[in-house]
PDB file of C-alpha atoms in Angstrom:
ATOM      1  CA  UNK A  10     -23.806  73.035 -52.535  1.00 46.00           C
ATOM      2  CA  UNK A  11     -23.961  74.205 -50.439  1.00 47.00           C
ATOM      3  CA  UNK A  12     -20.788  76.015 -48.174  1.00 46.00           C
ATOM      4  CA  UNK A  13     -21.210  73.302 -44.795  1.00 46.00           C
ATOM      5  CA  UNK A  14     -21.890  70.703 -46.859  1.00 46.00           C
ATOM      6  CA  UNK A  15     -18.017  71.078 -49.209  1.00 47.00           C
ATOM      7  CA  UNK A  16     -16.414  72.806 -45.507  1.00 47.00           C
ATOM      8  CA  UNK A  17     -17.785  69.475 -44.476  1.00 51.00           C
ATOM      9  CA  UNK A  18     -15.300  67.167 -46.175  1.00 50.00           C
ATOM     10  CA  UNK A  19     -11.869  67.672 -45.628  1.00 53.00           C
ATOM     11  CA  UNK A  20      -7.872  65.495 -46.052  1.00 54.00           C
ATOM     12  CA  UNK A  21      -8.455  65.239 -42.545  1.00 59.00           C
ATOM     13  CA  UNK A  22     -12.077  63.152 -41.301  1.00 62.00           C
ATOM     14  CA  UNK A  23     -11.532  61.177 -45.426  1.00 63.00           C
ATOM     15  CA  UNK A  24      -9.446  57.850 -44.311  1.00 65.00           C
ATOM     16  CA  UNK A  25      -6.163  57.780 -45.830  1.00 62.00           C
ATOM     17  CA  UNK A  26      -4.647  55.111 -47.452  1.00 65.00           C
ATOM     18  CA  UNK A  27      -0.688  56.147 -47.964  1.00 69.00           C
ATOM     19  CA  UNK A  28       0.095  57.130 -52.110  1.00 69.00           C
ATOM     20  CA  UNK A  29       3.289  57.507 -54.644  1.00 67.00           C
ATOM     21  CA  UNK A  30       1.512  61.015 -54.821  1.00 66.00           C
ATOM     22  CA  UNK A  31       0.638  62.049 -51.589  1.00 67.00           C
ATOM     23  CA  UNK A  32       3.168  64.812 -51.534  1.00 67.00           C
ATOM     24  CA  UNK A  33       1.373  66.069 -53.813  1.00 67.00           C
ATOM     25  CA  UNK A  34      -1.981  65.647 -52.654  1.00 59.00           C
ATOM     26  CA  UNK A  35      -3.350  69.185 -51.013  1.00 59.00           C
ATOM     27  CA  UNK A  36      -5.192  69.567 -48.000  1.00 64.00           C
ATOM     28  CA  UNK A  37      -8.340  70.346 -49.762  1.00 76.00           C
ATOM     29  CA  UNK A  38      -9.824  66.824 -50.853  1.00 76.00           C
ATOM     30  CA  UNK A  39     -11.225  68.347 -53.978  1.00 79.00           C
ATOM     31  CA  UNK A  40      -7.481  69.507 -54.904  1.00 80.00           C
ATOM     32  CA  UNK A  41      -6.072  65.638 -55.188  1.00 83.00           C
ATOM     33  CA  UNK A  42      -5.954  64.458 -58.198  1.00 89.00           C
ATOM     34  CA  UNK A  43      -7.550  60.956 -57.752  1.00 89.00           C
ATOM     35  CA  UNK A  44     -10.435  63.872 -58.356  1.00 90.00           C
ATOM     36  CA  UNK A  45      -9.271  65.317 -61.297  1.00 91.00           C
ATOM     37  CA  UNK A  46      -7.973  62.523 -63.143  1.00 93.00           C
ATOM     38  CA  UNK A  47     -10.994  61.111 -63.054  1.00 94.00           C
ATOM     39  CA  UNK A  48     -13.094  64.415 -63.804  1.00 94.00           C
ATOM     40  CA  UNK A  49     -11.022  64.986 -66.745  1.00 95.00           C
ATOM     41  CA  UNK A  50     -11.831  61.407 -67.958  1.00 95.00           C
ATOM     42  CA  UNK A  51     -15.302  62.332 -67.682  1.00 96.00           C
ATOM     43  CA  UNK A  52     -15.276  65.010 -69.469  1.00 96.00           C
ATOM     44  CA  UNK A  53     -13.200  63.938 -72.051  1.00 97.00           C
ATOM     45  CA  UNK A  54     -15.773  61.634 -72.325  1.00 96.00           C
ATOM     46  CA  UNK A  55     -18.693  63.825 -72.489  1.00 97.00           C
ATOM     47  CA  UNK A  56     -16.925  65.830 -75.120  1.00 96.00           C
ATOM     48  CA  UNK A  57     -16.950  63.464 -76.947  1.00 97.00           C
ATOM     49  CA  UNK A  58     -19.976  62.047 -77.351  1.00 96.00           C
ATOM     50  CA  UNK A  59     -21.375  64.261 -78.093  1.00 96.00           C
ATOM     51  CA  UNK A  60     -19.232  64.797 -81.208  1.00 97.00           C
ATOM     52  CA  UNK A  61     -19.571  61.578 -82.201  1.00 97.00           C
ATOM     53  CA  UNK A  62     -23.692  61.055 -81.158  1.00 97.00           C
ATOM     54  CA  UNK A  63     -24.015  64.205 -83.815  1.00 96.00           C
ATOM     55  CA  UNK A  64     -22.457  62.324 -86.607  1.00 97.00           C
ATOM     56  CA  UNK A  65     -24.296  58.881 -85.929  1.00 97.00           C
ATOM     57  CA  UNK A  66     -27.648  60.428 -85.884  1.00 97.00           C
ATOM     58  CA  UNK A  67     -26.701  61.119 -89.515  1.00 96.00           C
ATOM     59  CA  UNK A  68     -26.528  57.608 -90.045  1.00 97.00           C
ATOM     60  CA  UNK A  69     -29.382  56.046 -88.314  1.00 96.00           C
ATOM     61  CA  UNK A  70     -26.782  54.848 -85.673  1.00 97.00           C
ATOM     62  CA  UNK A  71     -28.285  55.715 -81.705  1.00 96.00           C
ATOM     63  CA  UNK A  72     -24.175  55.182 -80.342  1.00 96.00           C
ATOM     64  CA  UNK A  73     -25.523  51.776 -78.572  1.00 96.00           C
ATOM     65  CA  UNK A  74     -26.139  50.484 -82.121  1.00 97.00           C
ATOM     66  CA  UNK A  75     -23.131  51.845 -83.375  1.00 97.00           C
ATOM     67  CA  UNK A  76     -21.350  50.364 -80.660  1.00 95.00           C
ATOM     68  CA  UNK A  77     -22.985  47.250 -81.045  1.00 97.00           C
ATOM     69  CA  UNK A  78     -22.101  46.610 -84.373  1.00 97.00           C
ATOM     70  CA  UNK A  79     -18.455  47.758 -84.042  1.00 96.00           C
ATOM     71  CA  UNK A  80     -18.016  45.172 -81.127  1.00 95.00           C
ATOM     72  CA  UNK A  81     -19.507  42.657 -83.342  1.00 96.00           C
ATOM     73  CA  UNK A  82     -17.140  43.397 -87.126  1.00 96.00           C
ATOM     74  CA  UNK A  83     -14.302  43.765 -84.647  1.00 94.00           C
ATOM     75  CA  UNK A  84     -15.102  39.771 -83.377  1.00 94.00           C
ATOM     76  CA  UNK A  85     -14.594  36.746 -84.624  1.00 93.00           C
ATOM     77  CA  UNK A  86     -17.070  35.845 -88.009  1.00 93.00           C
ATOM     78  CA  UNK A  87     -18.562  39.426 -86.916  1.00 95.00           C
ATOM     79  CA  UNK A  88     -20.765  37.305 -84.275  1.00 95.00           C
ATOM     80  CA  UNK A  89     -20.678  37.366 -80.303  1.00 94.00           C
ATOM     81  CA  UNK A  90     -23.766  35.937 -77.983  1.00 93.00           C
ATOM     82  CA  UNK A  91     -25.373  37.528 -77.065  1.00 93.00           C
ATOM     83  CA  UNK A  92     -23.690  36.992 -73.411  1.00 90.00           C
ATOM     84  CA  UNK A  93     -20.361  38.233 -74.515  1.00 91.00           C
ATOM     85  CA  UNK A  94     -22.356  41.081 -76.110  1.00 94.00           C
ATOM     86  CA  UNK A  95     -23.450  42.566 -72.930  1.00 92.00           C
ATOM     87  CA  UNK A  96     -20.198  42.154 -71.131  1.00 89.00           C
ATOM     88  CA  UNK A  97     -18.733  43.794 -73.521  1.00 89.00           C
ATOM     89  CA  UNK A  98     -21.035  46.608 -73.704  1.00 88.00           C
ATOM     90  CA  UNK A  99     -22.503  48.573 -70.836  1.00 79.00           C
ATOM     91  CA  UNK A 100     -25.868  46.495 -71.604  1.00 88.00           C
ATOM     92  CA  UNK A 101     -27.498  44.425 -69.215  1.00 89.00           C
ATOM     93  CA  UNK A 102     -28.279  40.953 -70.470  1.00 88.00           C
ATOM     94  CA  UNK A 103     -32.423  41.978 -71.624  1.00 92.00           C
ATOM     95  CA  UNK A 104     -30.609  45.208 -73.060  1.00 93.00           C
ATOM     96  CA  UNK A 105     -29.285  43.971 -75.257  1.00 94.00           C
ATOM     97  CA  UNK A 106     -31.680  41.363 -76.638  1.00 94.00           C
ATOM     98  CA  UNK A 107     -33.724  45.379 -76.001  1.00 96.00           C
ATOM     99  CA  UNK A 108     -30.903  46.922 -79.105  1.00 97.00           C
ATOM    100  CA  UNK A 109     -29.900  43.248 -80.550  1.00 97.00           C
ATOM    101  CA  UNK A 110     -34.408  42.677 -81.273  1.00 96.00           C
ATOM    102  CA  UNK A 111     -34.092  46.917 -82.842  1.00 97.00           C
ATOM    103  CA  UNK A 112     -31.184  46.397 -84.913  1.00 97.00           C
ATOM    104  CA  UNK A 113     -33.026  43.146 -86.445  1.00 97.00           C
ATOM    105  CA  UNK A 114     -36.044  44.760 -87.217  1.00 97.00           C
ATOM    106  CA  UNK A 115     -34.152  47.639 -89.291  1.00 97.00           C
ATOM    107  CA  UNK A 116     -32.137  44.573 -90.345  1.00 98.00           C
ATOM    108  CA  UNK A 117     -29.018  45.039 -89.251  1.00 98.00           C
ATOM    109  CA  UNK A 118     -28.169  42.277 -87.134  1.00 97.00           C
ATOM    110  CA  UNK A 119     -29.447  38.783 -87.052  1.00 97.00           C
ATOM    111  CA  UNK A 120     -29.267  36.130 -84.499  1.00 95.00           C
ATOM    112  CA  UNK A 121     -27.640  32.603 -84.964  1.00 94.00           C
ATOM    113  CA  UNK A 122     -28.199  28.676 -82.686  1.00 91.00           C
ATOM    114  CA  UNK A 123     -26.072  28.336 -80.578  1.00 84.00           C
ATOM    115  CA  UNK A 124     -25.421  24.396 -81.885  1.00 84.00           C
ATOM    116  CA  UNK A 125     -23.232  23.499 -78.430  1.00 83.00           C
ATOM    117  CA  UNK A 126     -25.106  25.103 -75.603  1.00 79.00           C
ATOM    118  CA  UNK A 127     -29.204  25.541 -77.031  1.00 77.00           C
ATOM    119  CA  UNK A 128     -29.901  28.737 -73.817  1.00 81.00           C
ATOM    120  CA  UNK A 129     -26.930  31.326 -76.114  1.00 84.00           C
ATOM    121  CA  UNK A 130     -27.126  32.690 -79.728  1.00 92.00           C
ATOM    122  CA  UNK A 131     -25.099  34.479 -80.824  1.00 95.00           C
ATOM    123  CA  UNK A 132     -25.814  38.731 -82.706  1.00 96.00           C
ATOM    124  CA  UNK A 133     -24.718  38.551 -86.133  1.00 97.00           C
ATOM    125  CA  UNK A 134     -23.856  41.132 -88.768  1.00 97.00           C
ATOM    126  CA  UNK A 135     -25.767  41.680 -91.695  1.00 97.00           C
ATOM    127  CA  UNK A 136     -24.384  42.555 -94.835  1.00 97.00           C
ATOM    128  CA  UNK A 137     -27.242  45.569 -94.125  1.00 97.00           C
ATOM    129  CA  UNK A 138     -25.167  46.181 -90.882  1.00 97.00           C
ATOM    130  CA  UNK A 139     -22.261  46.245 -91.990  1.00 97.00           C
ATOM    131  CA  UNK A 140     -23.289  49.171 -94.662  1.00 97.00           C
ATOM    132  CA  UNK A 141     -24.122  51.263 -92.236  1.00 97.00           C
ATOM    133  CA  UNK A 142     -20.741  50.886 -90.313  1.00 97.00           C
ATOM    134  CA  UNK A 143     -18.696  51.374 -93.828  1.00 96.00           C
ATOM    135  CA  UNK A 144     -20.893  53.919 -93.763  1.00 97.00           C
ATOM    136  CA  UNK A 145     -20.314  56.399 -91.040  1.00 96.00           C
ATOM    137  CA  UNK A 146     -16.573  55.355 -90.525  1.00 97.00           C
ATOM    138  CA  UNK A 147     -15.052  58.142 -92.765  1.00 97.00           C
ATOM    139  CA  UNK A 148     -16.833  60.219 -90.278  1.00 97.00           C
ATOM    140  CA  UNK A 149     -16.156  59.503 -87.354  1.00 97.00           C
ATOM    141  CA  UNK A 150     -12.290  58.193 -87.721  1.00 97.00           C
ATOM    142  CA  UNK A 151     -12.004  61.684 -89.255  1.00 98.00           C
ATOM    143  CA  UNK A 152     -13.589  62.556 -85.646  1.00 97.00           C
ATOM    144  CA  UNK A 153     -11.443  60.695 -83.660  1.00 97.00           C
ATOM    145  CA  UNK A 154      -8.486  62.188 -85.355  1.00 97.00           C
ATOM    146  CA  UNK A 155      -9.697  66.267 -84.696  1.00 97.00           C
ATOM    147  CA  UNK A 156     -10.598  65.331 -81.356  1.00 97.00           C
ATOM    148  CA  UNK A 157      -8.982  62.322 -79.371  1.00 97.00           C
ATOM    149  CA  UNK A 158      -5.912  60.586 -81.543  1.00 97.00           C
ATOM    150  CA  UNK A 159      -4.905  63.709 -83.306  1.00 97.00           C
ATOM    151  CA  UNK A 160      -4.698  65.712 -80.095  1.00 97.00           C
ATOM    152  CA  UNK A 161      -1.349  63.594 -78.364  1.00 97.00           C
ATOM    153  CA  UNK A 162       1.836  62.780 -80.470  1.00 97.00           C
ATOM    154  CA  UNK A 163       2.339  58.453 -80.704  1.00 97.00           C
ATOM    155  CA  UNK A 164       4.326  58.442 -77.525  1.00 97.00           C
ATOM    156  CA  UNK A 165       0.933  60.085 -75.476  1.00 97.00           C
ATOM    157  CA  UNK A 166      -1.336  58.135 -77.393  1.00 97.00           C
ATOM    158  CA  UNK A 167       0.758  54.979 -76.858  1.00 97.00           C
ATOM    159  CA  UNK A 168       0.514  55.532 -72.985  1.00 97.00           C
ATOM    160  CA  UNK A 169      -2.460  56.503 -72.741  1.00 96.00           C
ATOM    161  CA  UNK A 170      -3.645  53.304 -74.799  1.00 96.00           C
ATOM    162  CA  UNK A 171      -1.696  51.495 -72.431  1.00 97.00           C
ATOM    163  CA  UNK A 172      -3.309  52.806 -69.486  1.00 96.00           C
ATOM    164  CA  UNK A 173      -6.521  52.734 -70.380  1.00 95.00           C
ATOM    165  CA  UNK A 174      -7.156  49.139 -71.527  1.00 94.00           C
ATOM    166  CA  UNK A 175      -4.902  48.710 -68.139  1.00 95.00           C
ATOM    167  CA  UNK A 176      -8.166  50.240 -66.074  1.00 95.00           C
ATOM    168  CA  UNK A 177     -10.686  48.490 -67.578  1.00 91.00           C
ATOM    169  CA  UNK A 178      -9.169  45.048 -67.043  1.00 91.00           C
ATOM    170  CA  UNK A 179      -9.159  46.387 -63.947  1.00 93.00           C
ATOM    171  CA  UNK A 180     -12.487  47.378 -63.744  1.00 90.00           C
ATOM    172  CA  UNK A 181     -14.492  45.357 -66.441  1.00 86.00           C
ATOM    173  CA  UNK A 182     -12.574  42.139 -67.081  1.00 86.00           C
ATOM    174  CA  UNK A 183     -14.880  40.504 -69.497  1.00 81.00           C
ATOM    175  CA  UNK A 184     -14.546  44.090 -71.609  1.00 80.00           C
ATOM    176  CA  UNK A 185     -13.426  41.187 -74.258  1.00 80.00           C
ATOM    177  CA  UNK A 186     -15.555  38.270 -73.730  1.00 76.00           C
ATOM    178  CA  UNK A 187     -16.334  36.389 -77.095  1.00 72.00           C
ATOM    179  CA  UNK A 188     -12.732  38.148 -78.954  1.00 70.00           C
ATOM    180  CA  UNK A 189     -10.382  34.586 -78.018  1.00 65.00           C
ATOM    181  CA  UNK A 190     -11.912  32.790 -81.653  1.00 53.00           C
ATOM    182  CA  UNK A 191     -13.845  30.431 -79.615  1.00 46.00           C
ATOM    183  CA  UNK A 192     -17.062  29.665 -82.570  1.00 41.00           C
ATOM    184  CA  UNK A 193     -19.426  27.447 -80.860  1.00 41.00           C
ATOM    185  CA  UNK A 194     -17.470  26.664 -77.715  1.00 42.00           C
ATOM    186  CA  UNK A 195     -19.008  27.810 -74.536  1.00 39.00           C
ATOM    187  CA  UNK A 196     -16.777  30.302 -73.094  1.00 41.00           C
ATOM    188  CA  UNK A 197     -15.945  30.270 -69.288  1.00 43.00           C
ATOM    189  CA  UNK A 198     -18.234  33.313 -68.272  1.00 44.00           C
ATOM    190  CA  UNK A 199     -17.270  36.381 -66.541  1.00 47.00           C
TER     191      UNK A 199
END
């Protein structure tokens, strides 16, 4: 980045909102703890994602496929409506359709019609999908322990989980869509 660009952004030309931590904010906006917090979140995500992707690849799964299998396996009846699956992941409805199509061809998922709403269908994990998930979970859990949860004492982990849930619920209120056990009921749209 050019110096002229960096020097144009100071705390004096960016509108300020008063926060409890304003006394902690350095006059240099790039030292602002909000920038640091998001930067650390991105760095942790990138580091964990790289480790997870390599381990999942050993089991023939992409990170997105693993997320889909995990979300379905953790849901009542090992299934979710396609729209709820999209809401719970970072995928659009068309993106979920493409992933489910591919995973269905690979025998990891199947689709089931929604009896109460003919416009909707469920993605359901197959025994082969559960088997693939079972094969990769021990290594995945070990990576989580080594590089995330094991880095924190129990009270710090509890605080991180609480904070992550609050932020998740604020920025993605549909993140748990369909996980309340409504089987064939048409749930409220997010």
